[in-house]
PDB file of C-alpha atoms in Angstrom:
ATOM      1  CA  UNK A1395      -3.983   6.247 -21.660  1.00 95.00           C
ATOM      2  CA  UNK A1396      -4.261   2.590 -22.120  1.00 97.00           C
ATOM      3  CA  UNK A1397      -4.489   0.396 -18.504  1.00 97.00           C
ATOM      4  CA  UNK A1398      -4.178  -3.062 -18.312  1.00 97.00           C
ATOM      5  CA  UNK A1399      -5.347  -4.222 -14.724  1.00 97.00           C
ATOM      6  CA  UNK A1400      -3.520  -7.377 -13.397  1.00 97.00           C
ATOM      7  CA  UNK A1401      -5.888  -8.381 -10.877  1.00 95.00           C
ATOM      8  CA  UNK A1402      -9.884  -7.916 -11.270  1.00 94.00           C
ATOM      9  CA  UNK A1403     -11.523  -8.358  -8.035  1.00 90.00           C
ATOM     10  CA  UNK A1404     -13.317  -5.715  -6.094  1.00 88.00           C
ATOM     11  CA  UNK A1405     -10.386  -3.398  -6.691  1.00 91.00           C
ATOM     12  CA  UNK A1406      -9.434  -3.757 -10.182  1.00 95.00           C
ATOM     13  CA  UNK A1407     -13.201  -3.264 -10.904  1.00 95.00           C
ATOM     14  CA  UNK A1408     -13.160   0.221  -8.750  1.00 95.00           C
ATOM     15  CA  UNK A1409     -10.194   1.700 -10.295  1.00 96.00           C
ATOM     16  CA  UNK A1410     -11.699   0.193 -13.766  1.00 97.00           C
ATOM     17  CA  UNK A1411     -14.798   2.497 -13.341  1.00 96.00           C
ATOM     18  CA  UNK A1412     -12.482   5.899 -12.170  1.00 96.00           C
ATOM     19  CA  UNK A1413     -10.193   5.140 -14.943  1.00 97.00           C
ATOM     20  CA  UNK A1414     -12.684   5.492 -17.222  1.00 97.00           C
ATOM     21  CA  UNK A1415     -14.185   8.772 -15.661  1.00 97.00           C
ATOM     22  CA  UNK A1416     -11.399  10.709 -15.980  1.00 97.00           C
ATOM     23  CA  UNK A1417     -10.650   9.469 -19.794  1.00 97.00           C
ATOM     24  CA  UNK A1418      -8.844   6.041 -19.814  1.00 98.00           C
ATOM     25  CA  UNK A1419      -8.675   3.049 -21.223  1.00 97.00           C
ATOM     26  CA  UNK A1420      -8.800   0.007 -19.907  1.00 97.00           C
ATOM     27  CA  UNK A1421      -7.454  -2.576 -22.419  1.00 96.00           C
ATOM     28  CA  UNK A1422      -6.310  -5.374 -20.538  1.00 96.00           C
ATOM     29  CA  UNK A1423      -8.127  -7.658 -17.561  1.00 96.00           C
ATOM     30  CA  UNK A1424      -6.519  -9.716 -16.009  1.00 95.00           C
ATOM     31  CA  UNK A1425      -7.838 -12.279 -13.456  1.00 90.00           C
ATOM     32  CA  UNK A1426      -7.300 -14.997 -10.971  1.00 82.00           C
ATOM     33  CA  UNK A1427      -8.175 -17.515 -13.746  1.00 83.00           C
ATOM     34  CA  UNK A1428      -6.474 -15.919 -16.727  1.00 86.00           C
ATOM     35  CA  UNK A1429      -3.332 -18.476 -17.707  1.00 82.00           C
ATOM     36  CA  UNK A1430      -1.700 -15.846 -20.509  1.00 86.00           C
ATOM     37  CA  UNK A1431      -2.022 -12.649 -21.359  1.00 91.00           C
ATOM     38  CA  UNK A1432       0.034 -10.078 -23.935  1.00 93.00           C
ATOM     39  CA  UNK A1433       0.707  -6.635 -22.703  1.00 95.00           C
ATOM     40  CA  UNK A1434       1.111  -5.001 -26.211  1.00 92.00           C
ATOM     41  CA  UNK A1435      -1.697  -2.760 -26.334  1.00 91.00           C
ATOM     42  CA  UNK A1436      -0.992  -0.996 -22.647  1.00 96.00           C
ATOM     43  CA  UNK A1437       1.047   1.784 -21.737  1.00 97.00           C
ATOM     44  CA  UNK A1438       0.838   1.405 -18.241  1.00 97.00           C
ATOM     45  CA  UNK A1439      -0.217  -1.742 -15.562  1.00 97.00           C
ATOM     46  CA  UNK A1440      -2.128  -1.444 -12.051  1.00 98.00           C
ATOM     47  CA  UNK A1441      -0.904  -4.898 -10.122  1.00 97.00           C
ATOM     48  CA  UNK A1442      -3.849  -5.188  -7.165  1.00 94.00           C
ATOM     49  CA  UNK A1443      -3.473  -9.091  -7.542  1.00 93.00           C
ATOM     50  CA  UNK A1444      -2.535 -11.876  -4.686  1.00 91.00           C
ATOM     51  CA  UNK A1445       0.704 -12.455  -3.308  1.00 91.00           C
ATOM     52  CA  UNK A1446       1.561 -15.389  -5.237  1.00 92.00           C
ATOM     53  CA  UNK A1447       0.743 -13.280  -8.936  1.00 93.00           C
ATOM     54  CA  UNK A1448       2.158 -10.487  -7.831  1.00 95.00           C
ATOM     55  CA  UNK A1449       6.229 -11.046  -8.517  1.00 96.00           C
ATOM     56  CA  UNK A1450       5.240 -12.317 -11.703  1.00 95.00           C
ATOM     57  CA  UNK A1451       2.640  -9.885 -12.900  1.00 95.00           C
ATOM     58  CA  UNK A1452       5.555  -7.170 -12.227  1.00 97.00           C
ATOM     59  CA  UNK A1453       8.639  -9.281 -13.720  1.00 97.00           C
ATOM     60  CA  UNK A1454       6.679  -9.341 -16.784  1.00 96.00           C
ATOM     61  CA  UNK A1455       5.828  -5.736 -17.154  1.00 97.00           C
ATOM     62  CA  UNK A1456       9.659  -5.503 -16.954  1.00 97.00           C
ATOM     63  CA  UNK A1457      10.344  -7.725 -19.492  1.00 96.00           C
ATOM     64  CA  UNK A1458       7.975  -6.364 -22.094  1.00 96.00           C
ATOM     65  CA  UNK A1459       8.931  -2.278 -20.675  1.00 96.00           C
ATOM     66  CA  UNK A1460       5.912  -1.777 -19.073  1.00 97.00           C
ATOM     67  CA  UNK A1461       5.457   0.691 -16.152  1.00 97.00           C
ATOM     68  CA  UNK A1462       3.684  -1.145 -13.608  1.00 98.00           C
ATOM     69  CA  UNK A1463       2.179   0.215 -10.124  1.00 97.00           C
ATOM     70  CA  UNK A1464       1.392  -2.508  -7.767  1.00 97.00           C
ATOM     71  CA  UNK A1465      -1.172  -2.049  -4.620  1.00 93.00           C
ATOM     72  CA  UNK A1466      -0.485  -5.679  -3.777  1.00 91.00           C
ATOM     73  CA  UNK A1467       0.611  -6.711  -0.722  1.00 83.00           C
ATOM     74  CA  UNK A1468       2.211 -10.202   1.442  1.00 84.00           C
ATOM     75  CA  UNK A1469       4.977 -10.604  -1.534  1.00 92.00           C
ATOM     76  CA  UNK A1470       7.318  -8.030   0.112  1.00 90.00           C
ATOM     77  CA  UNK A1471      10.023 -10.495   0.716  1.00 93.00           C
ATOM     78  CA  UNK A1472      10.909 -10.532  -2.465  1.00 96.00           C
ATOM     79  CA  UNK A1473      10.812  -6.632  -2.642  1.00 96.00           C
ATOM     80  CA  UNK A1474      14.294  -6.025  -3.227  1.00 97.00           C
ATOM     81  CA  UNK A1475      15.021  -8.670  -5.962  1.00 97.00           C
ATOM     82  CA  UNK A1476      12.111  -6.834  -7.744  1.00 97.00           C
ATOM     83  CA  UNK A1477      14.015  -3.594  -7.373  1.00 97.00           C
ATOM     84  CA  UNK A1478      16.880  -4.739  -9.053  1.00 98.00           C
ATOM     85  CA  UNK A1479      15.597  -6.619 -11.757  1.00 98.00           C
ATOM     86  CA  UNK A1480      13.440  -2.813 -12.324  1.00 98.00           C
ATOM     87  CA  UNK A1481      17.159  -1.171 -12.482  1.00 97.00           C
ATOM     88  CA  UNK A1482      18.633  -3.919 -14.187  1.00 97.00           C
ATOM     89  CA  UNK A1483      15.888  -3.943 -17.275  1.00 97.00           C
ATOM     90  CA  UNK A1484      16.128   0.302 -16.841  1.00 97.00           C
ATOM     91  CA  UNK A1485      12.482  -0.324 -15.930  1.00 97.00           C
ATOM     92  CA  UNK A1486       9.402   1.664 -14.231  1.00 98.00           C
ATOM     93  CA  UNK A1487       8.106   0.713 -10.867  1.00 98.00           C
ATOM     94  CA  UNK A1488       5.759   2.464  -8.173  1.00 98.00           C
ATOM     95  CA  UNK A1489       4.766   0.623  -5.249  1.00 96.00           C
ATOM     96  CA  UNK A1490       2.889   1.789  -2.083  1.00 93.00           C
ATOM     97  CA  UNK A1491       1.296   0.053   0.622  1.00 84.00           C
ATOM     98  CA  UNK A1492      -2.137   2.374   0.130  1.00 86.00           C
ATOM     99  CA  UNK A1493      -2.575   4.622  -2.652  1.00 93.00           C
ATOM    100  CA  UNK A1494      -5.157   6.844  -0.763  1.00 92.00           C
ATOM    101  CA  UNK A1495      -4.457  10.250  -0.922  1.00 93.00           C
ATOM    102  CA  UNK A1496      -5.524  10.464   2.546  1.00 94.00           C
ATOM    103  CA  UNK A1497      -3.780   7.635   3.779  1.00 93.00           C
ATOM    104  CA  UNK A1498      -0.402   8.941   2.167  1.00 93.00           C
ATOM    105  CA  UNK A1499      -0.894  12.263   4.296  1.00 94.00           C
ATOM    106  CA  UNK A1500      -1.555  10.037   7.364  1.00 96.00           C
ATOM    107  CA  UNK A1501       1.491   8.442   6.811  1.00 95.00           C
ATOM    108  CA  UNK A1502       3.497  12.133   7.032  1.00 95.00           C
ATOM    109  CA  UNK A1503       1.465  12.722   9.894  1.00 96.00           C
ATOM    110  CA  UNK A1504       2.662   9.952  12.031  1.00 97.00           C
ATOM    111  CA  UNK A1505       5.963  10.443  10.496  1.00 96.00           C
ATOM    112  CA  UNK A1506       6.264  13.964  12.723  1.00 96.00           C
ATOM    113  CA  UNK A1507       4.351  12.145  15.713  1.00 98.00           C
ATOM    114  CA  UNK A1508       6.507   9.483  16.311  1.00 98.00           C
ATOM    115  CA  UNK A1509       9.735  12.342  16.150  1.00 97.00           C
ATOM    116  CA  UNK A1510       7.975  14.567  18.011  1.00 98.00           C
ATOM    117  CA  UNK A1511       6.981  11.210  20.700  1.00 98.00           C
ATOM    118  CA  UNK A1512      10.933   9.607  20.103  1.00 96.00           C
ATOM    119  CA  UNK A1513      12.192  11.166  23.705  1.00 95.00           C
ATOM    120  CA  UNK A1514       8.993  10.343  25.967  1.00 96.00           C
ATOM    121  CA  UNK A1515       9.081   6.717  26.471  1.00 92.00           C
ATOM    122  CA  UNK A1516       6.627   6.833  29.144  1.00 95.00           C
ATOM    123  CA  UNK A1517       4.421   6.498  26.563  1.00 96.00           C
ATOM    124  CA  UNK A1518       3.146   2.805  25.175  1.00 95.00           C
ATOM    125  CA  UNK A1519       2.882   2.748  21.713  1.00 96.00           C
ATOM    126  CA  UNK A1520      -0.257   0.326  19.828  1.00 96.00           C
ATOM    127  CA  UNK A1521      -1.684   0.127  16.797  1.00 97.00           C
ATOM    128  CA  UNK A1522      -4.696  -1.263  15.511  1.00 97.00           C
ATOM    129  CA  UNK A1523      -5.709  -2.000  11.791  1.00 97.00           C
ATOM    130  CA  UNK A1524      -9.587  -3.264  10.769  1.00 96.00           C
ATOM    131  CA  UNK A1525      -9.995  -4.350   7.337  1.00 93.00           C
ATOM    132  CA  UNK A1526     -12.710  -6.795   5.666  1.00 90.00           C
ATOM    133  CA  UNK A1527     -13.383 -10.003   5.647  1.00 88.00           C
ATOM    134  CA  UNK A1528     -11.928 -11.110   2.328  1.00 81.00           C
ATOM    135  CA  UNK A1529      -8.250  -9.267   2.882  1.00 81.00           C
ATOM    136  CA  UNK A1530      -5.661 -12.183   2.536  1.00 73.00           C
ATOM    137  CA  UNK A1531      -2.736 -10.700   4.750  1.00 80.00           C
ATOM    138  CA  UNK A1532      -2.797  -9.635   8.397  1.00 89.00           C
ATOM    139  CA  UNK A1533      -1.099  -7.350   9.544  1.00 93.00           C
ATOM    140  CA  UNK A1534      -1.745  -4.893   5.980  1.00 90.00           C
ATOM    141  CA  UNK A1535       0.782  -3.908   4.375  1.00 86.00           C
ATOM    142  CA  UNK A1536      -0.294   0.094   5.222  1.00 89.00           C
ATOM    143  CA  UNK A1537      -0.549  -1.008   9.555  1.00 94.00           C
ATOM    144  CA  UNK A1538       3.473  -2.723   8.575  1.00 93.00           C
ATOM    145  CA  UNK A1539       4.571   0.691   6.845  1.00 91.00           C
ATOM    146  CA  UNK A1540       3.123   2.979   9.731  1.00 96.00           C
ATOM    147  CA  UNK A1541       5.164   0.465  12.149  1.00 97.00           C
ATOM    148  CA  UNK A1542       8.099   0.648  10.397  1.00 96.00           C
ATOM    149  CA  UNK A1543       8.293   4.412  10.817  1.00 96.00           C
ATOM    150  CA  UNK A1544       7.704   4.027  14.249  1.00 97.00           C
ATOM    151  CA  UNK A1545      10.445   1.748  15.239  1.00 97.00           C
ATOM    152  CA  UNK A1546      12.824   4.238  14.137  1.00 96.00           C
ATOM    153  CA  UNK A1547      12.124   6.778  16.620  1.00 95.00           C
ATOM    154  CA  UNK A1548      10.401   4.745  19.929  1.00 95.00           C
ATOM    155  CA  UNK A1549      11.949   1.926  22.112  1.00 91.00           C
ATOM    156  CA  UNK A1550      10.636  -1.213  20.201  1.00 94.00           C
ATOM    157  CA  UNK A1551      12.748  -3.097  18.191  1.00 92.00           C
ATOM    158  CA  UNK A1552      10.056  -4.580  15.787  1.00 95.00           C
ATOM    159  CA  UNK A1553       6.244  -5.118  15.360  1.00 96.00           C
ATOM    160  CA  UNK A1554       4.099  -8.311  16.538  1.00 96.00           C
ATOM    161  CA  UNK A1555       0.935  -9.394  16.152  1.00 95.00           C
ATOM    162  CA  UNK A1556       0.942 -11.161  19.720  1.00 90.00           C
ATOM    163  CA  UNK A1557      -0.126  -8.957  22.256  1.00 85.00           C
ATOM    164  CA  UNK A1558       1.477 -10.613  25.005  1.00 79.00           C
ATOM    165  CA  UNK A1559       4.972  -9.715  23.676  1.00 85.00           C
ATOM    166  CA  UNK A1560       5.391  -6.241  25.546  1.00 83.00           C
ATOM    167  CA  UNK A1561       8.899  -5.463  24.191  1.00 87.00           C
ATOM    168  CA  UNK A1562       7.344  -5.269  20.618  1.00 95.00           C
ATOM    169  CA  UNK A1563       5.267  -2.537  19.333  1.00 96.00           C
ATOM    170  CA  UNK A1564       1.587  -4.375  19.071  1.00 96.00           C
ATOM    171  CA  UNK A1565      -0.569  -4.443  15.990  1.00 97.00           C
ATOM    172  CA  UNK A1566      -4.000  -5.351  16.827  1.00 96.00           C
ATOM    173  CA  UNK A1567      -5.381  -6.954  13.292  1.00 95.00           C
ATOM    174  CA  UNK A1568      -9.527  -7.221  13.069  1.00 95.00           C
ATOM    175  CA  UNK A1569     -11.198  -8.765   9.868  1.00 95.00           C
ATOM    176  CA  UNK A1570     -14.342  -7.763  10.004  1.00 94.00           C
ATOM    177  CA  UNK A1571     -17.351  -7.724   7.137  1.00 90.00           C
ATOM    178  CA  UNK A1572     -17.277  -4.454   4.479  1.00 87.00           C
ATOM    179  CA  UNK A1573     -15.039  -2.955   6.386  1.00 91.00           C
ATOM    180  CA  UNK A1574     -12.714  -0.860   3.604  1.00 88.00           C
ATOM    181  CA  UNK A1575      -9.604  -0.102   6.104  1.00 91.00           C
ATOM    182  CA  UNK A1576      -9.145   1.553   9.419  1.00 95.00           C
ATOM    183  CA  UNK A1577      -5.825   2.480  11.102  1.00 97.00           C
ATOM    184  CA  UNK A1578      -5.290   4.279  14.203  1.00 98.00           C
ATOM    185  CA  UNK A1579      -1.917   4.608  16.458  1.00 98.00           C
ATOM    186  CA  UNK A1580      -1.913   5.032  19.765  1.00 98.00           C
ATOM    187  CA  UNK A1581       0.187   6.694  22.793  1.00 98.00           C
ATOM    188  CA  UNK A1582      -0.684   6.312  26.018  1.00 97.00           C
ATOM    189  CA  UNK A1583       0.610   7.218  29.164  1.00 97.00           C
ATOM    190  CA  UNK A1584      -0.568   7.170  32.988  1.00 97.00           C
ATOM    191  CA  UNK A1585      -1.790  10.520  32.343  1.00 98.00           C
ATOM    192  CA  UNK A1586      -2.924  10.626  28.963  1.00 98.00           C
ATOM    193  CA  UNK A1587      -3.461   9.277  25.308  1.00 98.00           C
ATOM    194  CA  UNK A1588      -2.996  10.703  22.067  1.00 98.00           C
ATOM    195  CA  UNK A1589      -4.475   8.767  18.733  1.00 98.00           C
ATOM    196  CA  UNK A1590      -4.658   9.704  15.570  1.00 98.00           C
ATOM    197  CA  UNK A1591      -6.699   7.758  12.969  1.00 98.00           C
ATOM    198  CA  UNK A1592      -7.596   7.326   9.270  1.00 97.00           C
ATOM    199  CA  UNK A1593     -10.761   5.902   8.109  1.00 96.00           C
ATOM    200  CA  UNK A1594     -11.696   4.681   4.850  1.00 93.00           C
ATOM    201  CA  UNK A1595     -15.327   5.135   4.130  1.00 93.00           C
ATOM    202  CA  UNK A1596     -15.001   2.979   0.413  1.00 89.00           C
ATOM    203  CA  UNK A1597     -12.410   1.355  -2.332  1.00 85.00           C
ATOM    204  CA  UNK A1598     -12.731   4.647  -4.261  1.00 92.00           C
ATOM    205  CA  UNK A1599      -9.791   6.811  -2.560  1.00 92.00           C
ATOM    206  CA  UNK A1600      -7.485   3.636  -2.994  1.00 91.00           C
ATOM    207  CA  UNK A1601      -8.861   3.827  -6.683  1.00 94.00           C
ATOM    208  CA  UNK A1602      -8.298   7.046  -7.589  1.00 96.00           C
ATOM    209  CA  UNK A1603      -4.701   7.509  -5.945  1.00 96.00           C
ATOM    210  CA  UNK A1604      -3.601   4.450  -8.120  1.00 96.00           C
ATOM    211  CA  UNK A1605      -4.953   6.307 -11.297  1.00 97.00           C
ATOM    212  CA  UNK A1606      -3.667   9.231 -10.627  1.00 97.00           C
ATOM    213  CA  UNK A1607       0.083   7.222  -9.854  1.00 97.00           C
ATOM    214  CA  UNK A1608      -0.728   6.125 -13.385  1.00 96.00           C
ATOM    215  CA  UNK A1609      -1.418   9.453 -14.374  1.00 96.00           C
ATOM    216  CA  UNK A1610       1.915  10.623 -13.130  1.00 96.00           C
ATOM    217  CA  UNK A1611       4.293   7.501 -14.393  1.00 94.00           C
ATOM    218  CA  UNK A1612       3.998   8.177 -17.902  1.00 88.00           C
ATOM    219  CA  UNK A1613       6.940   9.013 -19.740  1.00 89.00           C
ATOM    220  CA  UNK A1614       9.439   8.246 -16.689  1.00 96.00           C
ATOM    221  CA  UNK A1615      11.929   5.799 -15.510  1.00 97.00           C
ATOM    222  CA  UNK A1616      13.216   4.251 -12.373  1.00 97.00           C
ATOM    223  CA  UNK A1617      11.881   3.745  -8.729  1.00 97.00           C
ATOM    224  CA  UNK A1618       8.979   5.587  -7.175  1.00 97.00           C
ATOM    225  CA  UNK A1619       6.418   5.980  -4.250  1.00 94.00           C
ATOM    226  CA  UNK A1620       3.518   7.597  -3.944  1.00 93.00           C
ATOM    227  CA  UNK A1621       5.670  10.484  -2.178  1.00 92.00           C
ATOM    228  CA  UNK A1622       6.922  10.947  -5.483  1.00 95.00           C
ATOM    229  CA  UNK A1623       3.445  11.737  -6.736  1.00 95.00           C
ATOM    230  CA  UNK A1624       2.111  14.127  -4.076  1.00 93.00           C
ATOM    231  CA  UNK A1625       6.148  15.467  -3.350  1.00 91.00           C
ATOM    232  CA  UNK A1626       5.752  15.319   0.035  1.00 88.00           C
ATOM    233  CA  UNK A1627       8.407  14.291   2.953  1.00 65.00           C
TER     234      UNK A1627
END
């Protein structure tokens, strides 16, 4: 299969090297100073860009009837108006927050906690994310997706990064040096505390679910998450 990587930083050149382990190509590069580029010789696109490429990395895939994944996050406002234009141009689109494997299962996992936790509100809810140094968006977009589930079965009505607003469901953000990603949730209660927690130990599990989303992609159409590609939940 022939990649094209929009966005090379630190991640583009990770899933670049696991690409090519398990028998890719990788005919396109694509980075922060690259003005044009032709998506001809692809079949597929990984989008780990910024926030401001992003939109327009994945519009164009569209346009030219490329499947694009995209790791990217900080662009999801305009989230929706990406999903149509993917329906309207009968296009194929896979986005997800973290493309760990691990992560993904994490993600089921507080899924059943927060059901299981939805009729003990004696129980606070936190969060706390650590990422490195170099990340451009606080909170990330995989602390915002475990919130999200959250709010749907606890007593807070959204997510804050200000810890002094106690009717919001707190996400503690840390930037600290080579730190690959941390997320842990939180209940506690006057009696006693439940956490669970993943922890990245390198880029290479984000790398390798994004190759294997690739893997998966070819040959279909429409809207997809990484749930798709493990068929879980």
């Amino acid at each position: 299969m022939k990649i094209g990587l929009l966005g090379y930083g630190k991640m583009g050149k990770t899933i670049e090297q696991i690409a090519l382990k398990r028998g890719h190509d990788i005919s396109l590069k694509v980075d922060k100073d690259t003005k044009n580029y032709s998506l001809e010789n692809i079949d597929v696109a990984i989008d780990f860009s910024t926030p401001e490429a992003a939109v327009a990395n994945i519009t164009n895939c569209f346009n030219h009837n490329i499947p694009v994944i995209s790791g990217t996050t900080g662009w999801l406002d305009h989230y929706d108006d990406v999903v149509a234009l993917c329906k309207e141009k009968n296009g194929t689109f896979l986005y997800a927050s973290n493309f760990s494997l691990g992560v993904n299962i994490f993600f089921e996992l507080n899924k059943i906690l927060s059901k299981l936790m939805a009729n003990l509100p004696e129980y606070d809810i936190s969060m706390e994310e650590v990422h490195h140094t170099e990340k451009l968006d606080a909170p990330s977009g995989t602390a915002i997706t475990l919130a999200e589930e959250i709010l749907k079965n606890s007593k807070y009505g959204s997510w804050t990064l200000d810890a002094a607003k106690l009717n919001d469901l707190h996400i503690n953000s840390k930037r600290i040096d080579k730190v690959p990603g941390t997320h842990e949730v939180v209940y506690k209660s006057s009696v006693d505390t439940i956490e669970i927690k993943h922890t990245a130990h390198n880029r290479d599990g984000f790398a390798l679910g994004a190759v294997i989303a690739a893997e998966w992609l070819a040959g279909k159409k429409g809207i997809f998450s990484m749930k798709d590609v493990l068929n879980i939940g």
